[in-house]
Coordinates of C-alpha atoms and ligand atoms in Angstrom, one line a residue:
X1 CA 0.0 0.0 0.0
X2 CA 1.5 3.6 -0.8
X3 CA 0.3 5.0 2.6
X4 CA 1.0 8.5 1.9
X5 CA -1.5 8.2 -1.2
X6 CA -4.1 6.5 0.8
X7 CA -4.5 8.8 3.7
X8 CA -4.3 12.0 1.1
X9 CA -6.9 9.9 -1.0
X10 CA -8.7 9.7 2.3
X11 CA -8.6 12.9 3.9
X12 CA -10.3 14.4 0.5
X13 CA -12.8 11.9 1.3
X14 CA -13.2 13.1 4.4
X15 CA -13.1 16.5 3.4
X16 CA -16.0 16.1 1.0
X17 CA -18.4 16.1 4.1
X18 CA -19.9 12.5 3.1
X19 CA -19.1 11.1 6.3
X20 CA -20.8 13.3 8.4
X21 CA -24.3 12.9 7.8
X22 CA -25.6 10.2 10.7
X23 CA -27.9 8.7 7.7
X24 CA -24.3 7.8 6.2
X25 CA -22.7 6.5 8.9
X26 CA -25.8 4.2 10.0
X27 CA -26.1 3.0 6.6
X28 CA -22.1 1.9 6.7
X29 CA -22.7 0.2 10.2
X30 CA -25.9 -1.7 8.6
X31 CA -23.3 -2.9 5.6
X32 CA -20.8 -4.1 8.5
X33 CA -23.4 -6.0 10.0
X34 CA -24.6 -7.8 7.6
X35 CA -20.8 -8.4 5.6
X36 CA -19.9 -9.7 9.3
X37 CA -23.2 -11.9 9.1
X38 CA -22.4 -13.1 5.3
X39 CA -18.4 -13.6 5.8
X40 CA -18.8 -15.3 9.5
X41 CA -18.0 -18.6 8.4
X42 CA -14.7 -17.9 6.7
X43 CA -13.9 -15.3 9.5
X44 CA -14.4 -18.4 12.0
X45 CA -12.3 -20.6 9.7
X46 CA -9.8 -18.2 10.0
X47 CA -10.0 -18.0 13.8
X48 CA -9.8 -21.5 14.1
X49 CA -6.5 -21.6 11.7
X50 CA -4.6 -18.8 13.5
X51 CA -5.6 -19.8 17.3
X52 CA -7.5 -23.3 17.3
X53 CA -10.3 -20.9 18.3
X54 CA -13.7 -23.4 18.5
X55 CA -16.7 -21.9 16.8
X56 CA -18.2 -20.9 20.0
X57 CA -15.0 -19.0 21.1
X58 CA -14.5 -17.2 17.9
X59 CA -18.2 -16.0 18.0
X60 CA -18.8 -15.2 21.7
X61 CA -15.9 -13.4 22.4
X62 CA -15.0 -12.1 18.5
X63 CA -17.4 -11.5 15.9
X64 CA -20.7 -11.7 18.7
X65 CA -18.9 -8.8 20.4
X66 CA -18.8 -6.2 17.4
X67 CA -22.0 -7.0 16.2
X68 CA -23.7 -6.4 19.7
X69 CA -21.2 -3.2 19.5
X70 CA -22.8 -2.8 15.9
X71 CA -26.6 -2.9 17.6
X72 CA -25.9 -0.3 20.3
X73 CA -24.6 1.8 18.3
X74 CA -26.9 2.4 16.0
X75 CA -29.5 2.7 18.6
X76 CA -27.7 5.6 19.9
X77 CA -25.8 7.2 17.2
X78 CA -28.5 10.1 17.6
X79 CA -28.2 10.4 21.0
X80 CA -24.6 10.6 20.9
X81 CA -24.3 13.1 18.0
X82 CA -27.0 15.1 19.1
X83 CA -25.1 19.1 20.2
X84 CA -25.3 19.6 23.8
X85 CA -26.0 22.7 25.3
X86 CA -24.1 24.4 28.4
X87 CA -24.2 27.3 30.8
X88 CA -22.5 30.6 29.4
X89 CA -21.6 33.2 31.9
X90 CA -23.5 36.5 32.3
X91 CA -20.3 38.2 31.4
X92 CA -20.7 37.2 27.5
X93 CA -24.9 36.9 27.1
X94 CA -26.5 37.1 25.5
X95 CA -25.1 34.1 24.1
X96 CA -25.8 30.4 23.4
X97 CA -23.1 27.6 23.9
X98 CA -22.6 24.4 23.1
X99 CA -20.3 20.8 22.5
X100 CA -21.1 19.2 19.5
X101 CA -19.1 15.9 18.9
X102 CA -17.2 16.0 15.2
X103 CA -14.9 13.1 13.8
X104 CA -11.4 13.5 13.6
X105 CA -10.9 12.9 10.3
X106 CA -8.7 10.2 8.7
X107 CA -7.8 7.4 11.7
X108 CA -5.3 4.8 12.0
X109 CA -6.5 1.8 13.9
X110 CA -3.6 -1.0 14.8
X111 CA -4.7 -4.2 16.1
X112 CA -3.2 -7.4 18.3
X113 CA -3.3 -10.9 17.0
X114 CA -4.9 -12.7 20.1
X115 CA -9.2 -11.3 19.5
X116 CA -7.7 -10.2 15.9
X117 CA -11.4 -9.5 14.6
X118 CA -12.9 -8.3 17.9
X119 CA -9.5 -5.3 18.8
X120 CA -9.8 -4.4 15.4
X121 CA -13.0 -4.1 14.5
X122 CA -14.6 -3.3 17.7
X123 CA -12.6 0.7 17.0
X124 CA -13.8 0.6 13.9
X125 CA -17.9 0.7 14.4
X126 CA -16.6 3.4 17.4
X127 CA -14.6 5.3 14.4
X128 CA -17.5 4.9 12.0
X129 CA -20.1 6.0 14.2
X130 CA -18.4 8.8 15.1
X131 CA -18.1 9.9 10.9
X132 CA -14.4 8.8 10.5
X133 CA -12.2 7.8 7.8
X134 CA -9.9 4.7 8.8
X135 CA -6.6 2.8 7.8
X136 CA -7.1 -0.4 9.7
X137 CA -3.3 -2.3 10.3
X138 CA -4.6 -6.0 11.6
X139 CA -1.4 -7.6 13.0
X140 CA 0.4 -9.9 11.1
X141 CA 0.7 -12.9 13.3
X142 CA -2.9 -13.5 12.6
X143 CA -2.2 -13.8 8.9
X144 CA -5.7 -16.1 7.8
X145 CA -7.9 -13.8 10.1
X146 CA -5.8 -10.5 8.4
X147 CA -6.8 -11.8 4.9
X148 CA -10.4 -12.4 6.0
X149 CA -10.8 -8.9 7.1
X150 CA -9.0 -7.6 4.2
X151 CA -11.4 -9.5 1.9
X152 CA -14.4 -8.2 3.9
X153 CA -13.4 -4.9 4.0
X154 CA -12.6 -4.7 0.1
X155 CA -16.0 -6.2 -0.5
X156 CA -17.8 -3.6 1.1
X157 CA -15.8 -0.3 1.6
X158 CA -14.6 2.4 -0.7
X159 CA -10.8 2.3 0.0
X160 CA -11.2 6.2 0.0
X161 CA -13.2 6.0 3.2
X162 CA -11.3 2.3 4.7
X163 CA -9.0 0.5 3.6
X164 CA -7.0 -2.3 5.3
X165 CA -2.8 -2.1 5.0
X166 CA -1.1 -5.6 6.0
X167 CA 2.1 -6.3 7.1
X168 CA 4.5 -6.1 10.0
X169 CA 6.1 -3.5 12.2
X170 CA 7.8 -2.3 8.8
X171 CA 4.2 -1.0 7.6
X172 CA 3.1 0.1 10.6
X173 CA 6.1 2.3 10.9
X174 CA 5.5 3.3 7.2
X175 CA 1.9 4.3 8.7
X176 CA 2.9 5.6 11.5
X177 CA 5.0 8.4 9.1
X178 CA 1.9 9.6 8.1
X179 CA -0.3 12.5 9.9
X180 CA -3.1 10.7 10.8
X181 CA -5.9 12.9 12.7
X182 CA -6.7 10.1 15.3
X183 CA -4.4 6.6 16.0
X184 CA -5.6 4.0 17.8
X185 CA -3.3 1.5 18.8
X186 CA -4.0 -1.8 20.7
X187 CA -0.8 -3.7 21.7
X188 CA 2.0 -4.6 24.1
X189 CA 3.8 -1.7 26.2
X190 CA 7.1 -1.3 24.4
X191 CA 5.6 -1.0 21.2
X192 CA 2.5 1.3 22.5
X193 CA 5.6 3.7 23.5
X194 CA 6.7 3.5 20.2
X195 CA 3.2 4.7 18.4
X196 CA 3.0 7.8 21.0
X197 CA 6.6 9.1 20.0
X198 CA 5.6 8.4 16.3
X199 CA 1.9 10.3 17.0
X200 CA 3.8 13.1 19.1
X201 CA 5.3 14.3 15.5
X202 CA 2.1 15.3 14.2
X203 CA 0.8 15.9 17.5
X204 CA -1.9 13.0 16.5
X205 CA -4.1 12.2 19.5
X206 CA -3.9 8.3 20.8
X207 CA -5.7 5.5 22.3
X208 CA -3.2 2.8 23.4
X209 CA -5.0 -0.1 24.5
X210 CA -1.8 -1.9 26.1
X211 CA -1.2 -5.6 28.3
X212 CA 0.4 -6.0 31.6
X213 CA 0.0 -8.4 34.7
X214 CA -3.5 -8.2 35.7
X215 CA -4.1 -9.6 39.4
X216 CA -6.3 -11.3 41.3
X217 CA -6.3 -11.6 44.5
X218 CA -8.8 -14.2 46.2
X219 CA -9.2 -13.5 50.3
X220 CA -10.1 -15.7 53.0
X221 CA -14.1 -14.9 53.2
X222 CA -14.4 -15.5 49.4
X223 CA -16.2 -18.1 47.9
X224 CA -13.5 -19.9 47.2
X225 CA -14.5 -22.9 44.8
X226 CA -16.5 -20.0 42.9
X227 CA -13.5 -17.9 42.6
X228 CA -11.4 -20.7 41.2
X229 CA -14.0 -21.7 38.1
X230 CA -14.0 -18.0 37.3
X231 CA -10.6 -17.5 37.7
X232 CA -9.8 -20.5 35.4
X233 CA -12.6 -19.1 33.2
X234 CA -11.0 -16.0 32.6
X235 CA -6.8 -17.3 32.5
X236 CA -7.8 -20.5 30.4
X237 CA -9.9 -19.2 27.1
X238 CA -8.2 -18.6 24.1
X239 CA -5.0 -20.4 26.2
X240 CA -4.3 -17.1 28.6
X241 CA -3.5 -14.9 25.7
X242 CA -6.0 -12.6 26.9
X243 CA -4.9 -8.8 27.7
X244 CA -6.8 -9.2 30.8
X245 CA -7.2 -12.9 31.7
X246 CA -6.0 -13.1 35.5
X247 CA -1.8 -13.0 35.3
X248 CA -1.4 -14.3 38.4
X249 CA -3.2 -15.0 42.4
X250 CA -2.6 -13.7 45.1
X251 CA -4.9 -15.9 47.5
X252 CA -4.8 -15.5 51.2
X253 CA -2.8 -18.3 53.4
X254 CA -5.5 -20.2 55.2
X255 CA -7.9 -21.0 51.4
X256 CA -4.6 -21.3 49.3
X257 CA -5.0 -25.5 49.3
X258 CA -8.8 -25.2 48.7
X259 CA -8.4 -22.7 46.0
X260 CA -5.6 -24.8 43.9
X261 CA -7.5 -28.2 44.9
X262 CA -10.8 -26.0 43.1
X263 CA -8.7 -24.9 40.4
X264 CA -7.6 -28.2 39.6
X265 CA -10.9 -30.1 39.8
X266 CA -12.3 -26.7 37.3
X267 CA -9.6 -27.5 34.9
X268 CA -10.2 -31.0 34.6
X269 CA -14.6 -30.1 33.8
X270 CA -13.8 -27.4 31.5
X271 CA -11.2 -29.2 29.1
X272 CA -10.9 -33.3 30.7
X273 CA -7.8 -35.4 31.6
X274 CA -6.7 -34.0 28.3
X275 CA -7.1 -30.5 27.5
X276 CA -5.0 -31.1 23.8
X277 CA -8.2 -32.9 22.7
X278 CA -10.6 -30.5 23.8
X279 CA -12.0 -27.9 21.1
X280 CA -12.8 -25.7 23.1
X281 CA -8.9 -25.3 24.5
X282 CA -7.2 -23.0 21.9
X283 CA -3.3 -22.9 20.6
X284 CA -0.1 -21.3 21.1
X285 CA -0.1 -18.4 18.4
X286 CA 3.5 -19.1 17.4
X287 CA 7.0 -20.7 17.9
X288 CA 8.4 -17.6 19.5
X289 CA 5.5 -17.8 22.6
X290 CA 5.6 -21.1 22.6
X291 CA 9.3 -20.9 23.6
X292 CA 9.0 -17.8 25.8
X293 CA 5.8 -20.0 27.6
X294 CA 8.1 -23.1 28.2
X295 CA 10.7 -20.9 30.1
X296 CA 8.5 -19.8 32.5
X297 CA 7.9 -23.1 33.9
X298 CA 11.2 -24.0 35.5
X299 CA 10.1 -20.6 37.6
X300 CA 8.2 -22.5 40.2
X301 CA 6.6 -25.5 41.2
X302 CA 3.9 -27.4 38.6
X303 CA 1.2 -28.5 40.3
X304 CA -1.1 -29.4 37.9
X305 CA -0.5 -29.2 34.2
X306 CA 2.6 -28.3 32.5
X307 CA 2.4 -30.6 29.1
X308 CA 3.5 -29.1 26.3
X309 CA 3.9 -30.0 22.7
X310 CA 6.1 -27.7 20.4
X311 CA 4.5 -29.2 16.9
X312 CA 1.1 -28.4 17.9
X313 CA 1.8 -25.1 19.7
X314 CA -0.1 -26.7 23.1
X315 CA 0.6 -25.9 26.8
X316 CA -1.9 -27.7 29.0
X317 CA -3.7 -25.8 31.9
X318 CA -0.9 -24.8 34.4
X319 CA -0.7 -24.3 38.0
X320 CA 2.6 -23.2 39.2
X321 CA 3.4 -22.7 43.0
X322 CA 6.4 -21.3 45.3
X323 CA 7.1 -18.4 43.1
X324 CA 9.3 -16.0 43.9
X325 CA 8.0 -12.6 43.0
X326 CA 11.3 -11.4 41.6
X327 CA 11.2 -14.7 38.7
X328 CA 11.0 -13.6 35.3
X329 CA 7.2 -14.8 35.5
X330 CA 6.0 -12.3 37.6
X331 CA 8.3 -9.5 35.7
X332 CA 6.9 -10.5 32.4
X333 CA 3.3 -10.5 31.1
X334 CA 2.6 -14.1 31.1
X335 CA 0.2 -14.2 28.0
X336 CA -0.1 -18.1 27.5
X337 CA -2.2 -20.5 30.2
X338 CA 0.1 -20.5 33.2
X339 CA -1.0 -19.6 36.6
X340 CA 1.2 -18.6 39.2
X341 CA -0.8 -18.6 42.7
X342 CA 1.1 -17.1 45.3
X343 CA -0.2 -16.7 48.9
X344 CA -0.2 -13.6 51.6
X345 CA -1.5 -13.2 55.7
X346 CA -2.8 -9.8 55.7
X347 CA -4.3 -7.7 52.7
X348 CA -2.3 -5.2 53.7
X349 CA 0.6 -7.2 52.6
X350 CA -0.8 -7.9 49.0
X351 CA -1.8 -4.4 49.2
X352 CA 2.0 -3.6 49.3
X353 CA 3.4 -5.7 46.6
X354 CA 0.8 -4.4 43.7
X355 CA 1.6 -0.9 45.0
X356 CA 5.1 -1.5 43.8
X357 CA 4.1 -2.6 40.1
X358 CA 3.0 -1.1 37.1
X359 CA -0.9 0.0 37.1
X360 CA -2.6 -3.1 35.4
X361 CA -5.4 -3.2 33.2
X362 CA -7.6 -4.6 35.4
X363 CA -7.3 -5.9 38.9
X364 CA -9.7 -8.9 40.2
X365 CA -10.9 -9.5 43.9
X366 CA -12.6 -12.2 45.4
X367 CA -14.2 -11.1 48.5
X368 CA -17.8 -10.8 50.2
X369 CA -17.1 -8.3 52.6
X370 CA -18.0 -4.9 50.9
X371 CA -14.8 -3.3 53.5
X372 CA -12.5 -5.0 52.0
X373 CA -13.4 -4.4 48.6
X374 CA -13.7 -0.8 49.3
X375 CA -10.2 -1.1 50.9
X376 CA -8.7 -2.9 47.5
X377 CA -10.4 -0.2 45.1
X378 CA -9.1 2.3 47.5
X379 CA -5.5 1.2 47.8
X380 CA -4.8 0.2 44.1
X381 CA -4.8 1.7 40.2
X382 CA -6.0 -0.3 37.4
X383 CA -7.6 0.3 34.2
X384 CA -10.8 -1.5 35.6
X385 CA -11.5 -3.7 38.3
X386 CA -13.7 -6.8 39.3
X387 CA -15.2 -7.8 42.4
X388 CA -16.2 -11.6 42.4
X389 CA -15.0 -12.1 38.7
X390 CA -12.5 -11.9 36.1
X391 CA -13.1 -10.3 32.5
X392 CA -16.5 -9.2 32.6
X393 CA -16.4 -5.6 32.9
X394 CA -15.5 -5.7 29.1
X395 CA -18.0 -7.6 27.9
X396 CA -20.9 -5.4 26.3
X397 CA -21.0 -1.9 25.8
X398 CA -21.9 0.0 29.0
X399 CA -18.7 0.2 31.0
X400 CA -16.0 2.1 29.1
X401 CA -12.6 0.2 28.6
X402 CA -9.2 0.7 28.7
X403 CA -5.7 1.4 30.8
X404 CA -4.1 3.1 32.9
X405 CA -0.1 4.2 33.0
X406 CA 1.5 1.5 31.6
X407 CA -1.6 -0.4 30.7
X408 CA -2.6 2.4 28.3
X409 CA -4.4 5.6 28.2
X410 CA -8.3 6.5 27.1
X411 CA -11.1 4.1 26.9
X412 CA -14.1 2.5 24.2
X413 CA -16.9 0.7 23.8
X414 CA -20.3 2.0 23.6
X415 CA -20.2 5.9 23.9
X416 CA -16.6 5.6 25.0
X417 CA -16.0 4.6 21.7
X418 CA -17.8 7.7 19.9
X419 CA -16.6 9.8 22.3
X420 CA -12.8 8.8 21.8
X421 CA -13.4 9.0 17.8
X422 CA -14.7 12.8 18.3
X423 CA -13.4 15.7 18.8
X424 CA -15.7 17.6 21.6
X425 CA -16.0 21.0 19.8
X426 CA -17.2 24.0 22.0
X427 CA -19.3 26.6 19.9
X428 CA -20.6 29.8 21.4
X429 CA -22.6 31.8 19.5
X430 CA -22.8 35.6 20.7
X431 CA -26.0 37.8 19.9
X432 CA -25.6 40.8 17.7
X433 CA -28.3 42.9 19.0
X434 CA -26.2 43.5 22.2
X435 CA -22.7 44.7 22.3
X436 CA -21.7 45.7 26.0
X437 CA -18.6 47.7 26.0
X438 CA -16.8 46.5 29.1
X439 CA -14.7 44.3 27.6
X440 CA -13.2 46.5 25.0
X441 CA -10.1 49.1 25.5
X442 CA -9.5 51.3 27.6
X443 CA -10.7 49.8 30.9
X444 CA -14.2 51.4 32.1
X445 CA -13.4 49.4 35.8
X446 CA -10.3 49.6 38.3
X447 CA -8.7 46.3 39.5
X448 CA -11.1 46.2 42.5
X449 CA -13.9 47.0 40.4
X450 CA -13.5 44.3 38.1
X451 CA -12.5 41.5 40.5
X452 CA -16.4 42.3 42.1
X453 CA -17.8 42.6 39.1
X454 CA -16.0 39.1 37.6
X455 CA -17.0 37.5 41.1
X456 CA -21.0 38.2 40.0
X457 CA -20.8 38.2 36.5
X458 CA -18.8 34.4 36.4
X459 CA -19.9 32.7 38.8
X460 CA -22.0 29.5 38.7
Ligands
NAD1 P1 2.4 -5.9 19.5 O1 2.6 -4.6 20.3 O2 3.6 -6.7 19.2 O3 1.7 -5.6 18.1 C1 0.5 -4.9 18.0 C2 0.4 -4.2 16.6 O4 1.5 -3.3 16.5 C3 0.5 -5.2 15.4 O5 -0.4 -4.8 14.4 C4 2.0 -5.0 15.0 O6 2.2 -5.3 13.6 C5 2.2 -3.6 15.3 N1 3.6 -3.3 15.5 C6 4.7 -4.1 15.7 N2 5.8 -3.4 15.9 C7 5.5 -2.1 15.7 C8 6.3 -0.9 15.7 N3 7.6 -0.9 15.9 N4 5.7 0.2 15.5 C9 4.3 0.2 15.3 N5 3.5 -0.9 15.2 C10 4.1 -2.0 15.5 O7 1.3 -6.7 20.4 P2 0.8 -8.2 20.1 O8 1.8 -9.1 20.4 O9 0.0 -8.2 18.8 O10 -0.4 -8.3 21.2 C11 -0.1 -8.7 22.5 C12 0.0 -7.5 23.5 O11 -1.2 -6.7 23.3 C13 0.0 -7.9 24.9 O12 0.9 -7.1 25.6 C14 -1.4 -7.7 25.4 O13 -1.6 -7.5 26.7 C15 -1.8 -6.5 24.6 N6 -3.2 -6.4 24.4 C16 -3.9 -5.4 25.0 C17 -5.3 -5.3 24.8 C18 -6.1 -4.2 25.4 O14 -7.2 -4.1 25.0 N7 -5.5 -3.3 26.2 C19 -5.9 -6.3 24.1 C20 -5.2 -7.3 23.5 C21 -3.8 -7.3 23.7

């Protein structure tokens, strides 16, 4: 792709005005929805080729997502769009003022390979429904799901309005050398740092949706066996490569053997005595992982799990105990199905240890006691937070998601989304039938005057 003719080919698009009208932009998310409808079964194919994702994975936590984001938002796109008014101080009346949401213009939306269709084109209804232009980058280690996307989008986009460039980092540099009026990046860290010293050229505004070691932390009053089905719920699907499956536990000393004998028993329901044959238990993405995945298991002790099979890119389920929090396993983001569970006596003393890590995207706690959850929220950062789950404050379109620090900065889904795809524009509108002359040269108040006057006239 010749980026620099696509997004100049793209901004004159944009420039036209065509995207603006709502009718437009519901009639592109209609098209989505019903190319996503047509092109699900090779979309699921492709799943399944790049991540041994089962049917039921691929639609429940991929394509199902962005068509429920699809449905939502063209419920609200009115709403959303709609100008709304605000308070205008006395000092300028009469006058009218208000924020009306506008797109950016042309966006640049980079995606992960580990929910390739959801992370890409969950920002895209968000930039459409705002009335944005995009350049979608799907990652390249996701290469059948890439094509499948590409085809979709061909089929039923002008390229002046979105187009898809594939590749590796080597186009997404290319991209990134563009000026793009809005980038959206999902992705790890180090190279999130990378697309906000690239966007700080143009001054671009970014989105960077990024990973990190998301805890859980499972206290004494919990429900313990519950706590261990979600938690292996939330670490197990799509084999832990999940930006905010549960990294690692932190489960309080006197439930620690009730919580890895629940764990265990979950395990063995959700996938049998072996998880290698079960569909629903996905893959390794590559070689590279795989490899990184393996090391991490001489970091502890396994207590359940730990097969792993380099030609078929498997690693079974895995507990691992006596971890010491300075092993490369809790330094790294784990990304793959292995669970380190490490204990603590007081909160307090969990507490502590998170304090000293970067903010996560999303922190877990199991508890019933509504003190210590307050206490947990109180005392740690996060992107978003849990209490008696894993994962679910993602799913759906009314919490807004995203990170914190090093897990990222701004959030989507649902108005989120729109809201991070527009620019909030303030408009005032003065009267012409008035024309006070205070404010003009050469002051009609002294200094005390005016501070009494600007106390009345600008308050509230
Ligand atoms: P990655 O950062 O390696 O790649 C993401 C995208 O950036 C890909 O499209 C890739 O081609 C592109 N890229 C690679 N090098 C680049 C460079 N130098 N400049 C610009 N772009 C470049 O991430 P990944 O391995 O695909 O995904 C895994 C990471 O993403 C994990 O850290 C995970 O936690 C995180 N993640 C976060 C979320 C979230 O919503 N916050 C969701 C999924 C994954």
């Amino acid at each position: 792709m010749d980026c620099a003719a696509t997004v100049q080919r793209q901004r004159a698009f944009f420039q036209s005005g065509a995207t603006r009208s709502l009718d437009f932009r519901r009639a592109r998310l209609e098209t989505f929805s019903a190319a996503l409808a047509r092109n699900e079964s090779a979309l699921l194919a492709a799943l399944k080729a790049d991540l041994g994702k089962s049917p039921f994975q691929g639609y429940s936590s991929e394509l199902g997502f962005v068509q429920a984001e699809i449905r939502h938002a063209l419920r609200n796109l009115r709403k959303w769009a709609v100008p709304s008014g605000r308070r205008i101080p006395w000092f300028v009346a009469p006058a009218r003022g208000w924020v009306q949401p506008e797109p950016f213009g042309v966006a640049l939306i980079l995606g992960p390979w580990n929910y390739p269709v959801q992370l890409l084109l969950t920002p895209l209804v968000s930039a459409i429904v705002a009335g944005n232009c995009v350049v979608l980058k799907p990652s390249e280690l996701a290469p059948r799901t890439a094509e499948a996307i590409t085809a979709l989008v061909r089929e039923n986009f002008a390229a002046e309005y979105i187009s898809v460039a594939n590749g590796g980092a080597e186009v997404a540099e290319a991209l990134l050398r563009e000026r793009f009026d809005k980038i959206f990046f999902t992705g790890s860290t180090r190279v999130g740092r990378a697309v906000m010293a690239a966007a700080a050229r143009h001054l671009t505004p970014v989105t960077l949706e990024l990973g990190g070691k998301c805890p859980a932390i499972v206290c004494a009053d919990a429900s313990v066996e519950q706590a261990a089905r979600r938690i292996a719920w939330g670490k197990f699907m799509n084999a832990g490569q999940t930006c905010v499956a549960p990294d690692f536990v932190l489960v309080q000393r006197g439930v620690r053997a009730t919580f890895v004998t629940a764990l265990k028993k979950t395990i063995w329901e959700f996938y049998g005595e072996h998880p290698g044959q079960c569909e629903e238990y996905g893959r390794i993405v590559n070689a590279r992982h795989f490899e990184r995945l393996v090391r991490y298991l001489g970091d502890g002790k396994v207590v359940h799990g730990g097969a792993h099979d380099a030609k078929d890119l498997f690693i079974a389920p895995t507990i691992l105990a006596d971890v010491s929090s300075d092993a490369l396993v809790m330094q790294e983001e784990i990304f793959g199905p292995i669970l380190p569970v490490l204990e603590f006596d007081k909160l307090g003393d969990a507490l502590a240890m998170l304090r000293d890590r970067p903010t996560p995207l999303a922190l877990y706690v199991f508890t019933r006691d509504r003190t210590t959850e307050a206490r947990v929220l109180a005392e740690t950062r996060s992107g978003g937070a849990c209490v008696n789950d894993v994962v679910s404050h993602i799913i759906g379109t009314g919490l807004p998601f995203g990170g914190l620090g090093e897990s990222g900065m701004g959030v989507y889904h649902g108005r989120a989304g729109f809201e991070t795809f527009s620019h909030q524009r303030a408009v005032l509108r003065r009267a012409t039938w008035l024309d006070l002359p205070f404010r003009y040269p050469p002051p009609k108040l002294s200094v005390a005057g005016l501070k009494r006057a600007m106390r009345f006239l600008l308050s509230g």
